Amino acid sequence: MPISVRRTVFAILVTSVAALATAAAALAGNGGFLPASPHSPNATRVTDAFIFVAVFTGMIFLLVEGALIMFIVKYRRGKRARTAEGPQIHGSTRLEIIWTVIPVLILTAIGGFVFYKLPGIADAPKAAAADQTTIDVEGHQFYWLFRYPNGAVSIDRMVAPADQVVHENIIGLPWDVNHSWWVPELGGKWDAIPGRTNKTWFDAPVGTYVARCAELCGIQHALMDGSVKVVPRAEYNQFIETRASDAGTMALGKEEWTGVCEKCHRLDHQYIGPALGGNPLLADRQGIEQLLQNGQTGTIGVMPAVGKNWTPHQIDALIAYTKQFAKKGTG
Ligand code: CUA
């Protein structure tokens, strides 16, 4: 094949591959190339910074890979002898200055942009006391526990007021392991490090946002997901009031069973831990409190102290729900 024909064939090949690759990405929309669409001012700034950096890294990628392909083609050995030496080049002052100055300018631009955006990511906007709330987020093996200002509790599903500043204390319990609280649409990842409390916030419209544990924290890490349900303030107030009262006991108990116990236990067969159906412990308040507070080393593994800091109301709620499984034949 003459060289000119070979070049044309090669050019067509490269162009088609590039067109196909970008078409696929374009068809897939976001396609996982960009962060989830932000629903909180801090998340918007994180996305802005991501895109700003991605533009530079994208251009550098194209430049480097393009040069690589060009050099491979243009300077291939062809018919030259295997031992033929190329021209020996020593230094190029102009080129060296260019490839020093341009990266310095790029890094300055990226650094400047990120430092400009950072305060709006880290600091919650000022809000009147009535227009903000604080929710504690505790990372446990293998569930998220949310504590609200009035003492109400929920598991794996946070309920929060809409269009207001919600402060989050991301709490790492001293007896637990590292977890990472991540609600992609509401901001970045926040580690729950044993013995420490990290603070973040969001201000989101009504909606349900997916939450994940983003730190490998043990055998059931993959089940440590949840959600943030953002509702109008009145609905939020009603939720936490009900939850803190006797009226919310069964709902809490069911959430504890599915969010905490069922991550490792089934009623009728051994799963990560032993089968629980028909176990009299499920109706024994003192016994279950002991187990939740201390955990257990059994024949098939270690059960962590999943309820070490649970309130009496939380334990009452669990028993109220689980006693139905304590009788023989419920497995
Ligand atoms: Cu908690 Cu992974």
CSV table of C-alpha atoms and ligand atoms in Angstrom, one decimal:
chain,number,residue,atom,x,y,z
A,1,MET,CA,0.0,0.0,0.0
A,2,PRO,CA,1.4,3.4,-0.9
A,3,ILE,CA,2.2,5.7,2.1
A,4,SER,CA,-0.4,8.3,1.2
A,5,VAL,CA,-3.2,5.6,1.1
A,6,ARG,CA,-1.9,4.1,4.4
A,7,ARG,CA,-2.1,7.6,6.0
A,8,THR,CA,-5.6,8.1,4.8
A,9,VAL,CA,-6.8,4.7,6.1
A,10,PHE,CA,-5.1,5.5,9.5
A,11,ALA,CA,-6.7,8.9,9.7
A,12,ILE,CA,-10.2,7.5,8.9
A,13,LEU,CA,-9.7,4.8,11.6
A,14,VAL,CA,-8.6,7.3,14.3
A,15,THR,CA,-11.5,9.7,13.4
A,16,SER,CA,-14.1,7.0,13.5
A,17,VAL,CA,-12.9,5.6,16.8
A,18,ALA,CA,-12.9,9.1,18.3
A,19,ALA,CA,-16.3,9.8,16.9
A,20,LEU,CA,-17.8,6.6,18.2
A,21,ALA,CA,-16.3,7.0,21.7
A,22,THR,CA,-17.6,10.6,22.1
A,23,ALA,CA,-21.0,9.7,20.6
A,24,ALA,CA,-21.4,7.0,23.2
A,25,ALA,CA,-20.6,9.4,26.0
A,26,ALA,CA,-22.8,12.1,24.6
A,27,LEU,CA,-25.7,9.6,24.3
A,28,ALA,CA,-25.3,8.4,27.8
A,29,GLY,CA,-25.7,12.0,29.0
A,30,ASN,CA,-23.8,12.5,32.2
A,31,GLY,CA,-22.8,8.8,31.8
A,32,GLY,CA,-20.8,8.8,35.0
A,33,PHE,CA,-18.2,11.2,33.7
A,34,LEU,CA,-19.5,14.0,35.8
A,35,PRO,CA,-20.5,14.2,39.5
A,36,ALA,CA,-24.2,13.6,40.3
A,37,SER,CA,-26.2,16.8,39.6
A,38,PRO,CA,-25.8,19.0,42.7
A,39,HIS,CA,-28.7,20.0,44.9
A,40,SER,CA,-27.0,22.0,47.6
A,41,PRO,CA,-24.8,25.2,47.2
A,42,ASN,CA,-21.7,23.4,48.5
A,43,ALA,CA,-22.2,20.5,46.1
A,44,THR,CA,-22.6,23.0,43.2
A,45,ARG,CA,-19.2,24.5,44.1
A,46,VAL,CA,-17.6,21.0,44.3
A,47,THR,CA,-19.0,20.3,40.8
A,48,ASP,CA,-17.7,23.6,39.5
A,49,ALA,CA,-14.3,22.9,40.8
A,50,PHE,CA,-14.4,19.4,39.2
A,51,ILE,CA,-15.3,20.8,35.8
A,52,PHE,CA,-12.7,23.5,36.0
A,53,VAL,CA,-10.0,21.0,36.8
A,54,ALA,CA,-11.4,18.5,34.2
A,55,VAL,CA,-11.0,21.0,31.4
A,56,PHE,CA,-7.3,21.4,32.0
A,57,THR,CA,-6.7,17.7,32.6
A,58,GLY,CA,-8.8,16.9,29.5
A,59,MET,CA,-6.7,19.2,27.3
A,60,ILE,CA,-3.4,17.8,28.7
A,61,PHE,CA,-4.7,14.3,28.1
A,62,LEU,CA,-5.5,15.0,24.5
A,63,LEU,CA,-2.2,16.8,24.0
A,64,VAL,CA,-0.1,14.1,25.5
A,65,GLU,CA,-1.9,11.1,24.0
A,66,GLY,CA,-2.1,12.9,20.6
A,67,ALA,CA,1.6,13.6,20.7
A,68,LEU,CA,2.3,10.0,21.7
A,69,ILE,CA,0.3,8.6,18.8
A,70,MET,CA,1.9,11.1,16.4
A,71,PHE,CA,5.4,10.3,17.5
A,72,ILE,CA,4.7,6.5,17.3
A,73,VAL,CA,3.5,6.9,13.7
A,74,LYS,CA,5.9,9.6,12.5
A,75,TYR,CA,9.1,8.2,14.0
A,76,ARG,CA,8.5,4.5,13.6
A,77,ARG,CA,11.5,2.6,12.4
A,78,GLY,CA,10.1,1.8,9.0
A,79,LYS,CA,12.9,0.6,6.7
A,80,ARG,CA,15.8,2.0,8.7
A,81,ALA,CA,18.3,-0.4,10.1
A,82,ARG,CA,17.6,-1.5,13.7
A,83,THR,CA,20.9,0.0,14.8
A,84,ALA,CA,20.5,3.4,13.1
A,85,GLU,CA,20.8,6.3,15.5
A,86,GLY,CA,18.4,9.2,15.5
A,87,PRO,CA,19.6,12.9,15.6
A,88,GLN,CA,21.2,13.8,19.0
A,89,ILE,CA,19.5,16.8,20.4
A,90,HIS,CA,20.8,18.7,23.5
A,91,GLY,CA,18.4,21.2,25.1
A,92,SER,CA,15.9,23.6,23.7
A,93,THR,CA,15.7,26.7,25.9
A,94,ARG,CA,12.5,28.0,24.4
A,95,LEU,CA,10.7,24.7,24.7
A,96,GLU,CA,11.9,24.2,28.3
A,97,ILE,CA,10.7,27.6,29.3
A,98,ILE,CA,7.3,27.0,27.7
A,99,TRP,CA,6.8,23.6,29.4
A,100,THR,CA,7.7,25.2,32.7
A,101,VAL,CA,5.7,28.4,32.5
A,102,ILE,CA,2.4,26.8,31.2
A,103,PRO,CA,2.0,24.3,34.0
A,104,VAL,CA,2.8,27.0,36.5
A,105,LEU,CA,0.0,29.1,35.0
A,106,ILE,CA,-2.4,26.1,35.0
A,107,LEU,CA,-1.6,25.3,38.6
A,108,THR,CA,-2.0,28.9,39.7
A,109,ALA,CA,-5.4,29.0,37.9
A,110,ILE,CA,-6.6,25.8,39.5
A,111,GLY,CA,-5.3,26.7,42.9
A,112,GLY,CA,-6.8,30.2,42.7
A,113,PHE,CA,-10.2,28.8,41.6
A,114,VAL,CA,-10.3,26.1,44.3
A,115,PHE,CA,-9.3,28.6,47.1
A,116,TYR,CA,-12.0,31.0,45.8
A,117,LYS,CA,-14.6,28.2,46.0
A,118,LEU,CA,-13.5,26.6,49.2
A,119,PRO,CA,-15.2,28.9,51.8
A,120,GLY,CA,-18.5,28.3,50.1
A,121,ILE,CA,-18.0,24.6,50.4
A,122,ALA,CA,-16.8,24.4,54.0
A,123,ASP,CA,-18.7,27.1,55.7
A,124,ALA,CA,-22.5,27.0,56.0
A,125,PRO,CA,-24.2,30.3,55.0
A,126,LYS,CA,-25.4,32.4,57.9
A,127,ALA,CA,-29.1,31.7,58.7
A,128,ALA,CA,-31.5,32.7,61.5
A,129,ALA,CA,-31.7,30.2,64.3
A,130,ALA,CA,-35.2,29.3,63.2
A,131,ASP,CA,-34.0,28.5,59.7
A,132,GLN,CA,-31.4,25.9,60.6
A,133,THR,CA,-31.1,22.6,62.3
A,134,THR,CA,-28.4,20.2,63.3
A,135,ILE,CA,-28.5,16.4,62.8
A,136,ASP,CA,-25.9,14.0,64.1
A,137,VAL,CA,-24.8,11.3,61.7
A,138,GLU,CA,-23.2,8.3,63.4
A,139,GLY,CA,-21.3,5.7,61.5
A,140,HIS,CA,-21.8,2.2,62.8
A,141,GLN,CA,-21.0,-1.3,61.5
A,142,PHE,CA,-23.2,-1.5,59.3
A,143,TYR,CA,-25.7,1.3,59.5
A,144,TRP,CA,-26.2,5.1,59.7
A,145,LEU,CA,-27.8,6.4,62.9
A,146,PHE,CA,-29.3,9.9,62.8
A,147,ARG,CA,-30.0,11.8,66.0
A,148,TYR,CA,-32.3,14.9,65.8
A,149,PRO,CA,-32.3,17.9,68.1
A,150,ASN,CA,-35.3,16.7,70.1
A,151,GLY,CA,-33.8,13.2,70.7
A,152,ALA,CA,-35.6,11.5,67.9
A,153,VAL,CA,-33.6,8.8,66.0
A,154,SER,CA,-33.8,7.2,62.6
A,155,ILE,CA,-31.7,4.5,60.9
A,156,ASP,CA,-30.3,4.7,57.4
A,157,ARG,CA,-32.9,7.2,56.3
A,158,MET,CA,-32.4,10.8,57.3
A,159,VAL,CA,-35.4,13.2,57.2
A,160,ALA,CA,-34.4,16.8,56.9
A,161,PRO,CA,-36.2,20.2,56.4
A,162,ALA,CA,-36.2,21.7,52.9
A,163,ASP,CA,-34.6,25.0,51.8
A,164,GLN,CA,-32.9,25.5,55.1
A,165,VAL,CA,-29.4,25.1,56.4
A,166,VAL,CA,-28.9,21.6,57.8
A,167,HIS,CA,-25.7,21.2,59.8
A,168,GLU,CA,-24.4,17.6,60.0
A,169,ASN,CA,-22.0,16.4,62.7
A,170,ILE,CA,-20.4,13.3,61.2
A,171,ILE,CA,-19.5,11.3,64.3
A,172,GLY,CA,-17.0,8.5,64.4
A,173,LEU,CA,-17.6,6.3,67.5
A,174,PRO,CA,-14.5,5.4,69.5
A,175,TRP,CA,-15.4,1.7,69.5
A,176,ASP,CA,-16.3,1.5,65.8
A,177,VAL,CA,-14.3,1.7,62.5
A,178,ASN,CA,-13.9,4.3,59.8
A,179,HIS,CA,-16.9,5.0,57.7
A,180,SER,CA,-17.5,7.8,55.1
A,181,TRP,CA,-20.8,9.6,54.8
A,182,TRP,CA,-21.4,10.4,51.2
A,183,VAL,CA,-24.5,12.0,49.6
A,184,PRO,CA,-23.2,12.8,46.1
A,185,GLU,CA,-26.0,15.3,45.3
A,186,LEU,CA,-25.5,17.2,48.6
A,187,GLY,CA,-21.7,17.4,48.7
A,188,GLY,CA,-18.5,15.5,49.1
A,189,LYS,CA,-17.4,12.6,51.3
A,190,TRP,CA,-17.0,13.1,55.0
A,191,ASP,CA,-15.1,10.6,57.0
A,192,ALA,CA,-16.5,9.3,60.3
A,193,ILE,CA,-13.2,8.7,62.1
A,194,PRO,CA,-13.4,6.9,65.5
A,195,GLY,CA,-13.1,9.6,68.2
A,196,ARG,CA,-13.6,12.5,65.9
A,197,THR,CA,-16.5,14.7,64.7
A,198,ASN,CA,-16.5,16.3,61.3
A,199,LYS,CA,-18.9,19.0,60.4
A,200,THR,CA,-20.6,19.7,57.1
A,201,TRP,CA,-23.9,21.0,55.9
A,202,PHE,CA,-26.4,21.1,53.1
A,203,ASP,CA,-29.3,23.3,52.0
A,204,ALA,CA,-31.5,21.2,49.6
A,205,PRO,CA,-34.9,21.4,47.9
A,206,VAL,CA,-37.6,18.7,48.6
A,207,GLY,CA,-36.4,15.4,47.2
A,208,THR,CA,-34.8,12.1,48.1
A,209,TYR,CA,-31.0,11.8,47.8
A,210,VAL,CA,-29.0,8.6,47.8
A,211,ALA,CA,-26.4,8.2,50.5
A,212,ARG,CA,-23.5,5.7,50.6
A,213,CYS,CA,-20.8,4.6,52.9
A,214,ALA,CA,-17.7,5.3,50.9
A,215,GLU,CA,-15.1,3.6,53.1
A,216,LEU,CA,-14.6,-0.2,53.2
A,217,CYS,CA,-15.7,-0.8,56.7
A,218,GLY,CA,-16.2,-4.5,57.0
A,219,ILE,CA,-18.1,-7.5,55.6
A,220,GLN,CA,-21.4,-5.7,55.1
A,221,HIS,CA,-20.0,-2.4,53.9
A,222,ALA,CA,-21.9,-2.8,50.6
A,223,LEU,CA,-25.2,-2.8,52.5
A,224,MET,CA,-24.4,0.5,54.3
A,225,ASP,CA,-26.4,2.7,52.1
A,226,GLY,CA,-29.2,5.0,52.9
A,227,SER,CA,-31.0,8.2,51.9
A,228,VAL,CA,-31.7,11.7,52.8
A,229,LYS,CA,-35.3,12.6,52.5
A,230,VAL,CA,-35.8,16.3,52.3
A,231,VAL,CA,-39.4,17.4,53.2
A,232,PRO,CA,-41.1,20.7,54.0
A,233,ARG,CA,-40.3,22.0,57.5
A,234,ALA,CA,-43.8,21.2,58.9
A,235,GLU,CA,-43.5,17.6,57.7
A,236,TYR,CA,-40.0,17.3,59.2
A,237,ASN,CA,-41.2,18.7,62.6
A,238,GLN,CA,-44.0,16.2,62.6
A,239,PHE,CA,-41.7,13.3,61.8
A,240,ILE,CA,-39.2,14.0,64.7
A,241,GLU,CA,-42.0,14.7,67.1
A,242,THR,CA,-43.7,11.3,66.3
A,243,ARG,CA,-40.4,9.5,66.4
A,244,ALA,CA,-39.5,10.9,69.8
A,245,SER,CA,-42.8,9.8,71.3
A,246,ASP,CA,-44.3,6.4,72.0
A,247,ALA,CA,-46.3,6.7,68.8
A,248,GLY,CA,-43.1,6.3,66.7
A,249,THR,CA,-41.9,3.3,68.7
A,250,MET,CA,-42.9,0.5,66.2
A,251,ALA,CA,-41.6,2.5,63.2
A,252,LEU,CA,-38.3,2.9,64.9
A,253,GLY,CA,-38.2,-0.7,66.0
A,254,LYS,CA,-38.8,-1.9,62.4
A,255,GLU,CA,-36.1,0.4,61.1
A,256,GLU,CA,-33.7,-0.9,63.7
A,257,TRP,CA,-34.5,-4.5,62.8
A,258,THR,CA,-34.1,-4.0,59.0
A,259,GLY,CA,-31.2,-1.5,59.2
A,260,VAL,CA,-29.2,-3.0,62.0
A,261,CYS,CA,-30.1,-6.7,62.7
A,262,GLU,CA,-31.0,-7.8,59.2
A,263,LYS,CA,-27.8,-6.6,57.7
A,264,CYS,CA,-26.2,-9.8,59.2
A,265,HIS,CA,-29.1,-12.0,60.4
A,266,ARG,CA,-32.0,-13.8,58.9
A,267,LEU,CA,-34.8,-15.5,60.9
A,268,ASP,CA,-34.7,-18.9,59.2
A,269,HIS,CA,-31.1,-19.5,58.3
A,270,GLN,CA,-27.6,-18.6,59.1
A,271,TYR,CA,-26.4,-15.6,57.2
A,272,ILE,CA,-23.4,-13.5,58.4
A,273,GLY,CA,-24.6,-14.4,61.9
A,274,PRO,CA,-26.8,-17.1,63.2
A,275,ALA,CA,-30.5,-17.5,62.4
A,276,LEU,CA,-32.6,-15.5,64.9
A,277,GLY,CA,-36.1,-16.9,64.5
A,278,GLY,CA,-37.5,-18.4,67.7
A,279,ASN,CA,-34.6,-17.0,69.8
A,280,PRO,CA,-36.1,-16.0,73.2
A,281,LEU,CA,-33.5,-13.2,73.3
A,282,LEU,CA,-35.7,-11.2,70.9
A,283,ALA,CA,-38.2,-10.7,73.7
A,284,ASP,CA,-35.7,-10.4,76.5
A,285,ARG,CA,-35.1,-6.7,77.1
A,286,GLN,CA,-32.1,-7.1,79.5
A,287,GLY,CA,-30.5,-9.8,77.4
A,288,ILE,CA,-30.8,-7.9,74.1
A,289,GLU,CA,-29.5,-4.7,75.8
A,290,GLN,CA,-26.4,-6.6,77.0
A,291,LEU,CA,-25.8,-8.0,73.5
A,292,LEU,CA,-26.2,-4.7,71.7
A,293,GLN,CA,-23.9,-2.9,74.2
A,294,ASN,CA,-21.1,-5.4,74.3
A,295,GLY,CA,-21.3,-7.3,71.1
A,296,GLN,CA,-20.3,-11.0,71.1
A,297,THR,CA,-17.6,-13.3,70.0
A,298,GLY,CA,-19.4,-16.4,68.8
A,299,THR,CA,-18.4,-19.6,67.0
A,300,ILE,CA,-18.9,-18.1,63.6
A,301,GLY,CA,-17.5,-14.7,64.1
A,302,VAL,CA,-17.6,-11.4,66.0
A,303,MET,CA,-20.7,-9.4,66.4
A,304,PRO,CA,-19.8,-5.7,67.0
A,305,ALA,CA,-21.4,-3.7,69.8
A,306,VAL,CA,-24.0,-2.3,67.4
A,307,GLY,CA,-26.1,-0.6,70.0
A,308,LYS,CA,-23.4,0.6,72.5
A,309,ASN,CA,-24.8,4.1,72.7
A,310,TRP,CA,-28.5,3.4,72.2
A,311,THR,CA,-31.0,5.1,74.4
A,312,PRO,CA,-33.5,3.1,76.5
A,313,HIS,CA,-36.2,4.3,74.0
A,314,GLN,CA,-34.2,2.8,71.1
A,315,ILE,CA,-34.0,-0.6,72.9
A,316,ASP,CA,-37.6,-0.5,73.9
A,317,ALA,CA,-38.4,0.1,70.2
A,318,LEU,CA,-36.4,-2.8,69.0
A,319,ILE,CA,-37.9,-5.2,71.6
A,320,ALA,CA,-41.5,-4.0,70.7
A,321,TYR,CA,-40.8,-5.0,67.2
A,322,THR,CA,-38.7,-8.2,67.6
A,323,LYS,CA,-40.7,-9.9,70.3
A,324,GLN,CA,-43.0,-11.2,67.5
A,325,PHE,CA,-40.0,-13.3,66.3
A,326,ALA,CA,-39.1,-14.8,69.7
A,327,LYS,CA,-41.6,-17.6,69.7
A,328,LYS,CA,-40.7,-21.0,68.2
A,329,GLY,CA,-42.1,-21.4,64.7
A,330,THR,CA,-41.5,-17.8,63.7
A,331,GLY,CA,-38.4,-18.8,61.8
B,1,CUA,CU1,-19.4,1.9,56.6
B,1,CUA,CU2,-18.5,1.1,54.6
